[in-house]
Amino acid sequence: MNLITRKDYYGLETKISTKQIGPTSRLLTTIINKPVSDTLPIVGANVFRHSSGIHQDGVLKETRNYEIITPDVVGWRGETFPLTSQSGRNGLKKRLKDIGYSFRDTDLDKFYQKFIALADIKTFIYNSDLQMLKQELEAAEYNQSDRWVRLIRVDYHKISDTHSVIVRLTANGREFEASGSGNGPVSSVWDAIKNALSRNGLWPGDIRLTDFDVGKGAGGVEAIGTALVKISCDSKTAFGRGTDTDIIVACAKAHIAAIDHLIHSPLTE
């Protein structure tokens, strides 16, 4: 890389395509099933990431402040820097623009508050996390009516082989809670939500959970969990999606979103 970065000094050239260094490294890690260290020079995941607010600001103004080699020269693919609670509004605004989002100042204020709240829980905020926050804001704007069921809290307990969940919900201007149990956290969450809504006359009928899936976003143990559910009632079908750093809370959000859509939204027959 000296020949590339100091071409004026060495006066030498090679036919090596340095842009293939990154892809070659990723291919090798796939073949041998062994990832490289995040701090490995040139190809490590953290090489072109900057978490400090002053570093991020410096890179945004002039990349050469902190990068003698630019990511594109070595075929590096990823986020130049993950956002953190120390990232300012400019860093957040720039990243949102990079991934195709634009906000008015008032909407950016709302987004920034949600961003800070998530950053206080997670160490790093990735693009997938920002997309999740955007979806949550859009859902909150869509679900303005008090008729919609909203999740306030989930408490999960496992004692020996017994799983139990307590959920606190709000709907029609009232708060209420109920407990549920099952053979695991997912069935326990479903049972608790059913009990809470049934006791308050909000359970739509013979609802069946017909499909359930979970996934995760970028990051390690702090990654955002995503739950996807499909429910049916008679000939009607509805889908729900929930995200949270706690996968059990994500499951509860997904269940409630699907039930809300079943009650209030146009349904898929």
PDB file of C-alpha atoms in Angstrom:
ATOM      1  CA  MET A   1       0.000   0.000   0.000  1.00  0.00           C
ATOM      2  CA  ASN A   2       3.022   2.281   0.343  1.00  0.00           C
ATOM      3  CA  LEU A   3       3.303   2.299  -3.451  1.00  0.00           C
ATOM      4  CA  ILE A   4      -0.285   3.555  -3.653  1.00  0.00           C
ATOM      5  CA  THR A   5      -0.289   6.121  -0.867  1.00  0.00           C
ATOM      6  CA  ARG A   6       3.261   7.383  -1.569  1.00  0.00           C
ATOM      7  CA  LYS A   7       3.335   7.132  -5.341  1.00  0.00           C
ATOM      8  CA  ASP A   8       4.942  10.566  -5.560  1.00  0.00           C
ATOM      9  CA  TYR A   9       7.829   9.380  -3.378  1.00  0.00           C
ATOM     10  CA  TYR A  10       8.496   5.890  -4.758  1.00  0.00           C
ATOM     11  CA  GLY A  11       7.596   6.579  -8.383  1.00  0.00           C
ATOM     12  CA  LEU A  12       6.600   2.938  -8.879  1.00  0.00           C
ATOM     13  CA  GLU A  13       3.428   1.225 -10.034  1.00  0.00           C
ATOM     14  CA  THR A  14       2.090  -2.332  -9.997  1.00  0.00           C
ATOM     15  CA  LYS A  15      -0.754  -4.071 -11.786  1.00  0.00           C
ATOM     16  CA  ILE A  16      -2.200  -5.261  -8.477  1.00  0.00           C
ATOM     17  CA  SER A  17      -5.874  -4.327  -8.167  1.00  0.00           C
ATOM     18  CA  THR A  18      -6.029  -3.099  -4.582  1.00  0.00           C
ATOM     19  CA  LYS A  19      -9.822  -2.816  -4.827  1.00  0.00           C
ATOM     20  CA  GLN A  20      -9.917  -6.619  -4.709  1.00  0.00           C
ATOM     21  CA  ILE A  21      -8.203  -6.794  -1.302  1.00  0.00           C
ATOM     22  CA  GLY A  22     -11.451  -6.349   0.617  1.00  0.00           C
ATOM     23  CA  PRO A  23     -13.557  -8.762  -1.491  1.00  0.00           C
ATOM     24  CA  THR A  24     -10.745 -11.348  -1.445  1.00  0.00           C
ATOM     25  CA  SER A  25     -10.535 -11.158   2.340  1.00  0.00           C
ATOM     26  CA  ARG A  26     -14.307 -11.594   2.676  1.00  0.00           C
ATOM     27  CA  LEU A  27     -14.239 -14.560   0.288  1.00  0.00           C
ATOM     28  CA  LEU A  28     -11.438 -16.205   2.261  1.00  0.00           C
ATOM     29  CA  THR A  29     -13.242 -15.784   5.590  1.00  0.00           C
ATOM     30  CA  THR A  30     -16.295 -17.450   4.038  1.00  0.00           C
ATOM     31  CA  ILE A  31     -14.272 -20.379   2.704  1.00  0.00           C
ATOM     32  CA  ILE A  32     -12.367 -21.089   5.924  1.00  0.00           C
ATOM     33  CA  ASN A  33     -15.297 -20.073   8.165  1.00  0.00           C
ATOM     34  CA  LYS A  34     -13.069 -17.883  10.303  1.00  0.00           C
ATOM     35  CA  PRO A  35     -13.606 -14.105  10.464  1.00  0.00           C
ATOM     36  CA  VAL A  36     -10.686 -11.708  10.590  1.00  0.00           C
ATOM     37  CA  SER A  37     -10.185  -9.465  13.587  1.00  0.00           C
ATOM     38  CA  ASP A  38     -12.224  -6.248  13.510  1.00  0.00           C
ATOM     39  CA  THR A  39      -8.993  -4.318  14.087  1.00  0.00           C
ATOM     40  CA  LEU A  40      -6.944  -6.041  11.364  1.00  0.00           C
ATOM     41  CA  PRO A  41      -5.325  -3.345   9.171  1.00  0.00           C
ATOM     42  CA  ILE A  42      -6.990  -2.597   5.821  1.00  0.00           C
ATOM     43  CA  VAL A  43      -9.670  -5.337   5.931  1.00  0.00           C
ATOM     44  CA  GLY A  44     -10.879  -5.260   9.557  1.00  0.00           C
ATOM     45  CA  ALA A  45     -14.464  -4.138  10.172  1.00  0.00           C
ATOM     46  CA  ASN A  46     -13.377  -1.252  12.406  1.00  0.00           C
ATOM     47  CA  VAL A  47     -10.551   0.100  10.235  1.00  0.00           C
ATOM     48  CA  PHE A  48     -12.646   2.852   8.647  1.00  0.00           C
ATOM     49  CA  ARG A  49     -15.070   3.310  11.524  1.00  0.00           C
ATOM     50  CA  HIS A  50     -14.959   6.375  13.745  1.00  0.00           C
ATOM     51  CA  SER A  51     -17.081   6.488  16.912  1.00  0.00           C
ATOM     52  CA  SER A  52     -15.744   9.642  18.562  1.00  0.00           C
ATOM     53  CA  GLY A  53     -17.793  12.727  17.780  1.00  0.00           C
ATOM     54  CA  ILE A  54     -14.703  14.840  16.979  1.00  0.00           C
ATOM     55  CA  HIS A  55     -13.333  12.109  14.699  1.00  0.00           C
ATOM     56  CA  GLN A  56     -16.645  11.803  12.855  1.00  0.00           C
ATOM     57  CA  ASP A  57     -16.825  15.555  12.382  1.00  0.00           C
ATOM     58  CA  GLY A  58     -13.235  15.611  11.106  1.00  0.00           C
ATOM     59  CA  VAL A  59     -13.867  12.811   8.596  1.00  0.00           C
ATOM     60  CA  LEU A  60     -17.028  14.500   7.335  1.00  0.00           C
ATOM     61  CA  LYS A  61     -15.061  17.692   6.693  1.00  0.00           C
ATOM     62  CA  GLU A  62     -11.958  16.053   5.204  1.00  0.00           C
ATOM     63  CA  THR A  63     -11.376  12.286   5.065  1.00  0.00           C
ATOM     64  CA  ARG A  64      -7.583  12.712   5.012  1.00  0.00           C
ATOM     65  CA  ASN A  65      -7.731  14.021   8.574  1.00  0.00           C
ATOM     66  CA  TYR A  66      -7.920  10.424   9.806  1.00  0.00           C
ATOM     67  CA  GLU A  67      -7.680   8.189   6.722  1.00  0.00           C
ATOM     68  CA  ILE A  68      -4.400   7.938   4.818  1.00  0.00           C
ATOM     69  CA  ILE A  69      -6.075   5.213   2.730  1.00  0.00           C
ATOM     70  CA  THR A  70      -9.672   5.702   1.600  1.00  0.00           C
ATOM     71  CA  PRO A  71     -12.112   2.764   1.858  1.00  0.00           C
ATOM     72  CA  ASP A  72     -12.780   2.539  -1.886  1.00  0.00           C
ATOM     73  CA  VAL A  73      -9.066   2.017  -2.663  1.00  0.00           C
ATOM     74  CA  VAL A  74      -9.076  -1.364  -0.898  1.00  0.00           C
ATOM     75  CA  GLY A  75     -12.644  -2.364  -1.758  1.00  0.00           C
ATOM     76  CA  TRP A  76     -13.833  -1.884   1.805  1.00  0.00           C
ATOM     77  CA  ARG A  77     -17.576  -2.366   2.152  1.00  0.00           C
ATOM     78  CA  GLY A  78     -19.514  -1.249   5.167  1.00  0.00           C
ATOM     79  CA  GLU A  79     -20.375   1.772   7.225  1.00  0.00           C
ATOM     80  CA  THR A  80     -17.623   4.352   7.464  1.00  0.00           C
ATOM     81  CA  PHE A  81     -18.485   4.839  11.101  1.00  0.00           C
ATOM     82  CA  PRO A  82     -21.210   3.557  13.411  1.00  0.00           C
ATOM     83  CA  LEU A  83     -23.087   6.266  15.221  1.00  0.00           C
ATOM     84  CA  THR A  84     -22.963   6.489  19.010  1.00  0.00           C
ATOM     85  CA  SER A  85     -24.544   8.561  21.761  1.00  0.00           C
ATOM     86  CA  GLN A  86     -21.638  10.981  21.237  1.00  0.00           C
ATOM     87  CA  SER A  87     -22.519  11.557  17.594  1.00  0.00           C
ATOM     88  CA  GLY A  88     -24.003  14.960  16.932  1.00  0.00           C
ATOM     89  CA  ARG A  89     -26.990  15.920  14.840  1.00  0.00           C
ATOM     90  CA  ASN A  90     -24.757  16.618  11.827  1.00  0.00           C
ATOM     91  CA  GLY A  91     -23.355  13.095  11.856  1.00  0.00           C
ATOM     92  CA  LEU A  92     -26.844  11.625  12.161  1.00  0.00           C
ATOM     93  CA  LYS A  93     -28.259  13.886   9.451  1.00  0.00           C
ATOM     94  CA  LYS A  94     -25.423  12.987   7.067  1.00  0.00           C
ATOM     95  CA  ARG A  95     -25.894   9.251   7.647  1.00  0.00           C
ATOM     96  CA  LEU A  96     -29.653   9.507   7.120  1.00  0.00           C
ATOM     97  CA  LYS A  97     -29.028  11.323   3.847  1.00  0.00           C
ATOM     98  CA  ASP A  98     -26.516   8.658   2.785  1.00  0.00           C
ATOM     99  CA  ILE A  99     -29.098   5.893   3.213  1.00  0.00           C
ATOM    100  CA  GLY A 100     -31.828   7.860   1.450  1.00  0.00           C
ATOM    101  CA  TYR A 101     -33.768   9.554   4.263  1.00  0.00           C
ATOM    102  CA  SER A 102     -34.550  13.250   4.540  1.00  0.00           C
ATOM    103  CA  PHE A 103     -36.340  15.020   7.388  1.00  0.00           C
ATOM    104  CA  ARG A 104     -37.729  18.415   8.147  1.00  0.00           C
ATOM    105  CA  ASP A 105     -36.088  20.001  11.189  1.00  0.00           C
ATOM    106  CA  THR A 106     -39.072  19.239  13.434  1.00  0.00           C
ATOM    107  CA  ASP A 107     -39.151  15.594  12.329  1.00  0.00           C
ATOM    108  CA  LEU A 108     -35.379  15.338  12.712  1.00  0.00           C
ATOM    109  CA  ASP A 109     -35.768  16.495  16.320  1.00  0.00           C
ATOM    110  CA  LYS A 110     -38.151  13.586  17.002  1.00  0.00           C
ATOM    111  CA  PHE A 111     -35.850  11.141  15.252  1.00  0.00           C
ATOM    112  CA  TYR A 112     -32.818  12.430  17.136  1.00  0.00           C
ATOM    113  CA  GLN A 113     -34.540  11.883  20.494  1.00  0.00           C
ATOM    114  CA  LYS A 114     -35.342   8.269  19.577  1.00  0.00           C
ATOM    115  CA  PHE A 115     -31.793   7.859  18.289  1.00  0.00           C
ATOM    116  CA  ILE A 116     -30.295   9.061  21.589  1.00  0.00           C
ATOM    117  CA  ALA A 117     -32.599   6.776  23.581  1.00  0.00           C
ATOM    118  CA  LEU A 118     -31.451   3.773  21.532  1.00  0.00           C
ATOM    119  CA  ALA A 119     -27.798   4.861  21.660  1.00  0.00           C
ATOM    120  CA  ASP A 120     -27.994   4.873  25.460  1.00  0.00           C
ATOM    121  CA  ILE A 121     -28.872   1.164  25.276  1.00  0.00           C
ATOM    122  CA  LYS A 122     -26.590   0.107  22.421  1.00  0.00           C
ATOM    123  CA  THR A 123     -22.917   0.990  22.009  1.00  0.00           C
ATOM    124  CA  PHE A 124     -23.082   1.418  18.237  1.00  0.00           C
ATOM    125  CA  ILE A 125     -25.971   2.387  15.963  1.00  0.00           C
ATOM    126  CA  TYR A 126     -25.890   0.902  12.461  1.00  0.00           C
ATOM    127  CA  ASN A 127     -27.824   1.667   9.278  1.00  0.00           C
ATOM    128  CA  SER A 128     -30.266  -1.157   9.975  1.00  0.00           C
ATOM    129  CA  ASP A 129     -30.992   0.415  13.373  1.00  0.00           C
ATOM    130  CA  LEU A 130     -31.741   3.773  11.737  1.00  0.00           C
ATOM    131  CA  GLN A 131     -34.101   2.054   9.316  1.00  0.00           C
ATOM    132  CA  MET A 132     -35.859   0.429  12.276  1.00  0.00           C
ATOM    133  CA  LEU A 133     -36.256   3.806  14.017  1.00  0.00           C
ATOM    134  CA  LYS A 134     -37.687   5.308  10.821  1.00  0.00           C
ATOM    135  CA  GLN A 135     -40.250   2.514  10.571  1.00  0.00           C
ATOM    136  CA  GLU A 136     -41.230   2.963  14.221  1.00  0.00           C
ATOM    137  CA  LEU A 137     -41.756   6.700  13.716  1.00  0.00           C
ATOM    138  CA  GLU A 138     -43.905   6.076  10.656  1.00  0.00           C
ATOM    139  CA  ALA A 139     -45.955   3.486  12.546  1.00  0.00           C
ATOM    140  CA  ALA A 140     -46.423   5.885  15.481  1.00  0.00           C
ATOM    141  CA  GLU A 141     -47.697   8.596  13.132  1.00  0.00           C
ATOM    142  CA  TYR A 142     -50.079   6.142  11.470  1.00  0.00           C
ATOM    143  CA  ASN A 143     -51.412   4.732  14.738  1.00  0.00           C
ATOM    144  CA  GLN A 144     -52.520   7.994  16.331  1.00  0.00           C
ATOM    145  CA  SER A 145     -55.945   6.797  17.466  1.00  0.00           C
ATOM    146  CA  ASP A 146     -56.392   5.771  21.112  1.00  0.00           C
ATOM    147  CA  ARG A 147     -58.270   2.737  19.810  1.00  0.00           C
ATOM    148  CA  TRP A 148     -54.994   1.150  18.807  1.00  0.00           C
ATOM    149  CA  VAL A 149     -53.449  -1.166  21.372  1.00  0.00           C
ATOM    150  CA  ARG A 150     -50.004  -0.094  22.536  1.00  0.00           C
ATOM    151  CA  LEU A 151     -47.422  -1.948  24.576  1.00  0.00           C
ATOM    152  CA  ILE A 152     -46.143  -0.288  27.750  1.00  0.00           C
ATOM    153  CA  ARG A 153     -44.124  -3.020  29.451  1.00  0.00           C
ATOM    154  CA  VAL A 154     -43.263  -6.719  29.308  1.00  0.00           C
ATOM    155  CA  ASP A 155     -41.995  -8.746  32.268  1.00  0.00           C
ATOM    156  CA  TYR A 156     -40.758 -12.259  31.561  1.00  0.00           C
ATOM    157  CA  HIS A 157     -39.903 -14.922  34.138  1.00  0.00           C
ATOM    158  CA  LYS A 158     -38.703 -18.509  33.882  1.00  0.00           C
ATOM    159  CA  ILE A 159     -38.672 -20.678  36.976  1.00  0.00           C
ATOM    160  CA  SER A 160     -37.629 -24.262  36.354  1.00  0.00           C
ATOM    161  CA  ASP A 161     -39.720 -25.336  33.327  1.00  0.00           C
ATOM    162  CA  THR A 162     -42.403 -22.689  33.864  1.00  0.00           C
ATOM    163  CA  HIS A 163     -42.494 -19.655  31.563  1.00  0.00           C
ATOM    164  CA  SER A 164     -44.630 -16.668  32.524  1.00  0.00           C
ATOM    165  CA  VAL A 165     -45.133 -13.181  31.117  1.00  0.00           C
ATOM    166  CA  ILE A 166     -46.902 -10.077  32.383  1.00  0.00           C
ATOM    167  CA  VAL A 167     -47.836  -7.423  29.821  1.00  0.00           C
ATOM    168  CA  ARG A 168     -49.123  -3.914  30.434  1.00  0.00           C
ATOM    169  CA  LEU A 169     -51.083  -2.411  27.558  1.00  0.00           C
ATOM    170  CA  THR A 170     -53.066   0.710  26.789  1.00  0.00           C
ATOM    171  CA  ALA A 171     -56.120   1.119  24.553  1.00  0.00           C
ATOM    172  CA  ASN A 172     -59.170   3.378  24.493  1.00  0.00           C
ATOM    173  CA  GLY A 173     -57.468   5.672  26.991  1.00  0.00           C
ATOM    174  CA  ARG A 174     -57.083   2.949  29.631  1.00  0.00           C
ATOM    175  CA  GLU A 175     -54.142   0.938  30.931  1.00  0.00           C
ATOM    176  CA  PHE A 176     -54.477  -2.694  31.907  1.00  0.00           C
ATOM    177  CA  GLU A 177     -52.300  -5.749  32.383  1.00  0.00           C
ATOM    178  CA  ALA A 178     -52.521  -9.520  32.526  1.00  0.00           C
ATOM    179  CA  SER A 179     -50.268 -12.524  32.863  1.00  0.00           C
ATOM    180  CA  GLY A 180     -49.836 -15.520  30.615  1.00  0.00           C
ATOM    181  CA  SER A 181     -47.910 -18.769  30.469  1.00  0.00           C
ATOM    182  CA  GLY A 182     -46.804 -21.287  27.877  1.00  0.00           C
ATOM    183  CA  ASN A 183     -44.084 -23.697  26.824  1.00  0.00           C
ATOM    184  CA  GLY A 184     -41.738 -20.814  25.976  1.00  0.00           C
ATOM    185  CA  PRO A 185     -41.493 -17.014  25.866  1.00  0.00           C
ATOM    186  CA  VAL A 186     -43.334 -16.640  22.540  1.00  0.00           C
ATOM    187  CA  SER A 187     -46.390 -18.648  23.566  1.00  0.00           C
ATOM    188  CA  SER A 188     -46.347 -16.960  26.994  1.00  0.00           C
ATOM    189  CA  VAL A 189     -46.383 -13.490  25.413  1.00  0.00           C
ATOM    190  CA  TRP A 190     -49.249 -14.517  23.137  1.00  0.00           C
ATOM    191  CA  ASP A 191     -51.230 -15.906  26.090  1.00  0.00           C
ATOM    192  CA  ALA A 192     -50.666 -12.765  28.196  1.00  0.00           C
ATOM    193  CA  ILE A 193     -51.783 -10.427  25.403  1.00  0.00           C
ATOM    194  CA  LYS A 194     -54.839 -12.587  24.726  1.00  0.00           C
ATOM    195  CA  ASN A 195     -55.809 -12.541  28.415  1.00  0.00           C
ATOM    196  CA  ALA A 196     -55.328  -8.775  28.701  1.00  0.00           C
ATOM    197  CA  LEU A 197     -57.415  -7.972  25.622  1.00  0.00           C
ATOM    198  CA  SER A 198     -60.100 -10.589  26.327  1.00  0.00           C
ATOM    199  CA  ARG A 199     -60.770  -9.258  29.818  1.00  0.00           C
ATOM    200  CA  ASN A 200     -61.288  -5.797  28.344  1.00  0.00           C
ATOM    201  CA  GLY A 201     -63.485  -6.843  25.434  1.00  0.00           C
ATOM    202  CA  LEU A 202     -60.832  -6.182  22.792  1.00  0.00           C
ATOM    203  CA  TRP A 203     -59.964  -9.708  21.631  1.00  0.00           C
ATOM    204  CA  PRO A 204     -61.284  -9.981  18.051  1.00  0.00           C
ATOM    205  CA  GLY A 205     -62.268 -13.650  18.156  1.00  0.00           C
ATOM    206  CA  ASP A 206     -60.726 -16.978  17.241  1.00  0.00           C
ATOM    207  CA  ILE A 207     -57.256 -15.696  16.330  1.00  0.00           C
ATOM    208  CA  ARG A 208     -54.541 -18.177  15.440  1.00  0.00           C
ATOM    209  CA  LEU A 209     -50.816 -17.513  15.262  1.00  0.00           C
ATOM    210  CA  THR A 210     -49.961 -19.147  11.938  1.00  0.00           C
ATOM    211  CA  ASP A 211     -46.364 -18.063  11.375  1.00  0.00           C
ATOM    212  CA  PHE A 212     -43.528 -16.636  13.433  1.00  0.00           C
ATOM    213  CA  ASP A 213     -39.945 -15.707  12.633  1.00  0.00           C
ATOM    214  CA  VAL A 214     -37.114 -13.807  14.303  1.00  0.00           C
ATOM    215  CA  GLY A 215     -33.963 -12.160  13.001  1.00  0.00           C
ATOM    216  CA  LYS A 216     -31.390  -9.586  14.011  1.00  0.00           C
ATOM    217  CA  GLY A 217     -29.751  -6.465  12.697  1.00  0.00           C
ATOM    218  CA  ALA A 218     -26.082  -5.501  12.602  1.00  0.00           C
ATOM    219  CA  GLY A 219     -23.885  -5.936  15.654  1.00  0.00           C
ATOM    220  CA  GLY A 220     -23.227  -8.607  18.227  1.00  0.00           C
ATOM    221  CA  VAL A 221     -25.023  -9.189  21.516  1.00  0.00           C
ATOM    222  CA  GLU A 222     -26.435  -5.649  21.351  1.00  0.00           C
ATOM    223  CA  ALA A 223     -28.045  -6.191  17.939  1.00  0.00           C
ATOM    224  CA  ILE A 224     -31.659  -5.172  17.419  1.00  0.00           C
ATOM    225  CA  GLY A 225     -33.949  -8.202  17.322  1.00  0.00           C
ATOM    226  CA  THR A 226     -36.816  -8.367  14.833  1.00  0.00           C
ATOM    227  CA  ALA A 227     -39.933 -10.511  15.181  1.00  0.00           C
ATOM    228  CA  LEU A 228     -42.380 -11.176  12.340  1.00  0.00           C
ATOM    229  CA  VAL A 229     -45.767 -12.792  12.915  1.00  0.00           C
ATOM    230  CA  LYS A 230     -48.731 -13.830  10.813  1.00  0.00           C
ATOM    231  CA  ILE A 231     -52.142 -14.306  12.396  1.00  0.00           C
ATOM    232  CA  SER A 232     -55.516 -15.302  11.021  1.00  0.00           C
ATOM    233  CA  CYS A 233     -59.119 -15.014  12.132  1.00  0.00           C
ATOM    234  CA  ASP A 234     -61.755 -16.794  10.049  1.00  0.00           C
ATOM    235  CA  SER A 235     -60.716 -15.958   6.460  1.00  0.00           C
ATOM    236  CA  LYS A 236     -58.818 -12.811   7.415  1.00  0.00           C
ATOM    237  CA  THR A 237     -55.049 -12.516   7.720  1.00  0.00           C
ATOM    238  CA  ALA A 238     -52.801  -9.856   9.233  1.00  0.00           C
ATOM    239  CA  PHE A 239     -49.067  -9.418   9.689  1.00  0.00           C
ATOM    240  CA  GLY A 240     -47.094  -7.748  12.449  1.00  0.00           C
ATOM    241  CA  ARG A 241     -43.513  -6.664  12.906  1.00  0.00           C
ATOM    242  CA  GLY A 242     -41.732  -5.728  16.131  1.00  0.00           C
ATOM    243  CA  THR A 243     -38.184  -4.618  16.877  1.00  0.00           C
ATOM    244  CA  ASP A 244     -36.319  -4.157  20.134  1.00  0.00           C
ATOM    245  CA  THR A 245     -32.995  -4.895  21.797  1.00  0.00           C
ATOM    246  CA  ASP A 246     -35.005  -7.422  23.857  1.00  0.00           C
ATOM    247  CA  ILE A 247     -36.330 -10.140  21.538  1.00  0.00           C
ATOM    248  CA  ILE A 248     -39.226 -10.955  23.895  1.00  0.00           C
ATOM    249  CA  VAL A 249     -40.370  -7.325  23.761  1.00  0.00           C
ATOM    250  CA  ALA A 250     -39.987  -7.468  19.971  1.00  0.00           C
ATOM    251  CA  CYS A 251     -42.290 -10.517  19.941  1.00  0.00           C
ATOM    252  CA  ALA A 252     -44.893  -8.663  22.002  1.00  0.00           C
ATOM    253  CA  LYS A 253     -44.729  -5.640  19.677  1.00  0.00           C
ATOM    254  CA  ALA A 254     -45.166  -7.892  16.639  1.00  0.00           C
ATOM    255  CA  HIS A 255     -48.178  -9.672  18.157  1.00  0.00           C
ATOM    256  CA  ILE A 256     -49.861  -6.379  19.037  1.00  0.00           C
ATOM    257  CA  ALA A 257     -49.146  -4.838  15.625  1.00  0.00           C
ATOM    258  CA  ALA A 258     -50.759  -7.818  13.907  1.00  0.00           C
ATOM    259  CA  ILE A 259     -53.808  -7.710  16.187  1.00  0.00           C
ATOM    260  CA  ASP A 260     -54.187  -3.958  15.623  1.00  0.00           C
ATOM    261  CA  HIS A 261     -54.104  -4.479  11.873  1.00  0.00           C
ATOM    262  CA  LEU A 262     -56.626  -7.280  12.166  1.00  0.00           C
ATOM    263  CA  ILE A 263     -59.025  -5.001  14.042  1.00  0.00           C
ATOM    264  CA  HIS A 264     -58.560  -1.627  12.377  1.00  0.00           C
ATOM    265  CA  SER A 265     -56.900  -1.999   8.970  1.00  0.00           C
ATOM    266  CA  PRO A 266     -57.910  -3.384   5.572  1.00  0.00           C
ATOM    267  CA  LEU A 267     -57.208  -7.094   5.697  1.00  0.00           C
ATOM    268  CA  THR A 268     -55.793  -9.652   3.331  1.00  0.00           C
ATOM    269  CA  GLU A 269     -58.347 -12.284   2.501  1.00  0.00           C
TER     270      GLU A 269
END
